[in-house]
PDB file of C-alpha atoms in Angstrom:
ATOM      1  CA  MET A   1      10.422  45.645 -43.894  1.00 56.00           C
ATOM      2  CA  LYS A   2       8.479  42.474 -44.604  1.00 65.00           C
ATOM      3  CA  THR A   3       6.284  40.813 -42.066  1.00 67.00           C
ATOM      4  CA  TYR A   4       5.528  37.143 -42.305  1.00 62.00           C
ATOM      5  CA  THR A   5       2.258  35.901 -40.925  1.00 59.00           C
ATOM      6  CA  LYS A   6       2.230  32.355 -39.690  1.00 61.00           C
ATOM      7  CA  ALA A   7      -1.328  32.587 -38.480  1.00 66.00           C
ATOM      8  CA  ALA A   8      -2.695  30.859 -41.585  1.00 72.00           C
ATOM      9  CA  THR A   9      -0.379  27.884 -41.114  1.00 77.00           C
ATOM     10  CA  SER A  10      -1.207  27.712 -37.437  1.00 88.00           C
ATOM     11  CA  LYS A  11      -4.938  27.779 -38.194  1.00 88.00           C
ATOM     12  CA  LEU A  12      -4.516  25.050 -40.781  1.00 90.00           C
ATOM     13  CA  VAL A  13      -2.589  22.839 -38.363  1.00 91.00           C
ATOM     14  CA  ASN A  14      -5.171  23.418 -35.629  1.00 92.00           C
ATOM     15  CA  ARG A  15      -7.992  22.534 -37.978  1.00 93.00           C
ATOM     16  CA  PHE A  16      -6.190  19.383 -39.114  1.00 94.00           C
ATOM     17  CA  ASP A  17      -5.570  18.376 -35.497  1.00 95.00           C
ATOM     18  CA  ASN A  18      -9.217  18.915 -34.592  1.00 95.00           C
ATOM     19  CA  GLU A  19     -10.483  16.911 -37.574  1.00 96.00           C
ATOM     20  CA  LEU A  20      -8.042  14.087 -36.847  1.00 96.00           C
ATOM     21  CA  LYS A  21      -9.108  14.043 -33.201  1.00 97.00           C
ATOM     22  CA  LYS A  22     -12.782  13.835 -34.210  1.00 97.00           C
ATOM     23  CA  LEU A  23     -12.047  10.908 -36.529  1.00 97.00           C
ATOM     24  CA  LEU A  24     -10.004   9.049 -33.932  1.00 96.00           C
ATOM     25  CA  MET A  25     -12.580   9.594 -31.205  1.00 96.00           C
ATOM     26  CA  GLY A  26     -15.309   8.303 -33.515  1.00 95.00           C
ATOM     27  CA  ASP A  27     -13.238   5.222 -34.306  1.00 94.00           C
ATOM     28  CA  LEU A  28     -12.565   4.648 -30.619  1.00 92.00           C
ATOM     29  CA  ARG A  29     -16.267   4.968 -29.822  1.00 92.00           C
ATOM     30  CA  SER A  30     -17.216   2.415 -32.477  1.00 92.00           C
ATOM     31  CA  PHE A  31     -14.428   0.079 -31.372  1.00 90.00           C
ATOM     32  CA  ARG A  32     -15.658   0.198 -27.777  1.00 89.00           C
ATOM     33  CA  GLU A  33     -19.221  -0.500 -28.907  1.00 88.00           C
ATOM     34  CA  SER A  34     -18.130  -3.526 -30.914  1.00 87.00           C
ATOM     35  CA  ASN A  35     -16.108  -4.919 -27.982  1.00 83.00           C
ATOM     36  CA  GLN A  36     -18.795  -5.007 -25.326  1.00 72.00           C
ATOM     37  CA  PHE A  37     -17.053  -7.492 -23.070  1.00 64.00           C
ATOM     38  CA  VAL A  38     -14.072  -5.266 -22.279  1.00 58.00           C
ATOM     39  CA  THR A  39     -15.436  -2.145 -20.610  1.00 56.00           C
ATOM     40  CA  SER A  40     -12.257  -0.903 -18.974  1.00 60.00           C
ATOM     41  CA  ASN A  41      -8.509  -1.325 -19.295  1.00 57.00           C
ATOM     42  CA  LYS A  42      -8.310  -2.996 -15.888  1.00 57.00           C
ATOM     43  CA  GLN A  43     -10.705  -5.769 -16.881  1.00 56.00           C
ATOM     44  CA  ALA A  44      -8.798  -6.829 -20.007  1.00 55.00           C
ATOM     45  CA  PRO A  45      -5.884  -8.621 -18.222  1.00 54.00           C
ATOM     46  CA  VAL A  46      -8.299 -10.265 -15.743  1.00 52.00           C
ATOM     47  CA  ASN A  47     -10.371 -11.722 -18.575  1.00 52.00           C
ATOM     48  CA  GLN A  48      -7.232 -12.968 -20.317  1.00 54.00           C
ATOM     49  CA  GLN A  49      -6.038 -14.689 -17.137  1.00 55.00           C
ATOM     50  CA  LEU A  50      -9.386 -16.377 -16.660  1.00 58.00           C
ATOM     51  CA  LYS A  51      -9.335 -17.672 -20.227  1.00 59.00           C
ATOM     52  CA  ALA A  52      -5.804 -19.008 -19.819  1.00 59.00           C
ATOM     53  CA  ALA A  53      -6.662 -20.777 -16.573  1.00 53.00           C
TER      54      ALA A  53
END
């Protein structure tokens, strides 16, 4: 009787997910640093309304 191990695939997918998350978090961090004026999601619409008015 053959046994199939899916642990290697699962480990590979987990590693890929972790690396992708690290890259995305780094990109998000640099994006936030470059956009100093918008510090939170709640402030973005307020600033847009003030510019339009």
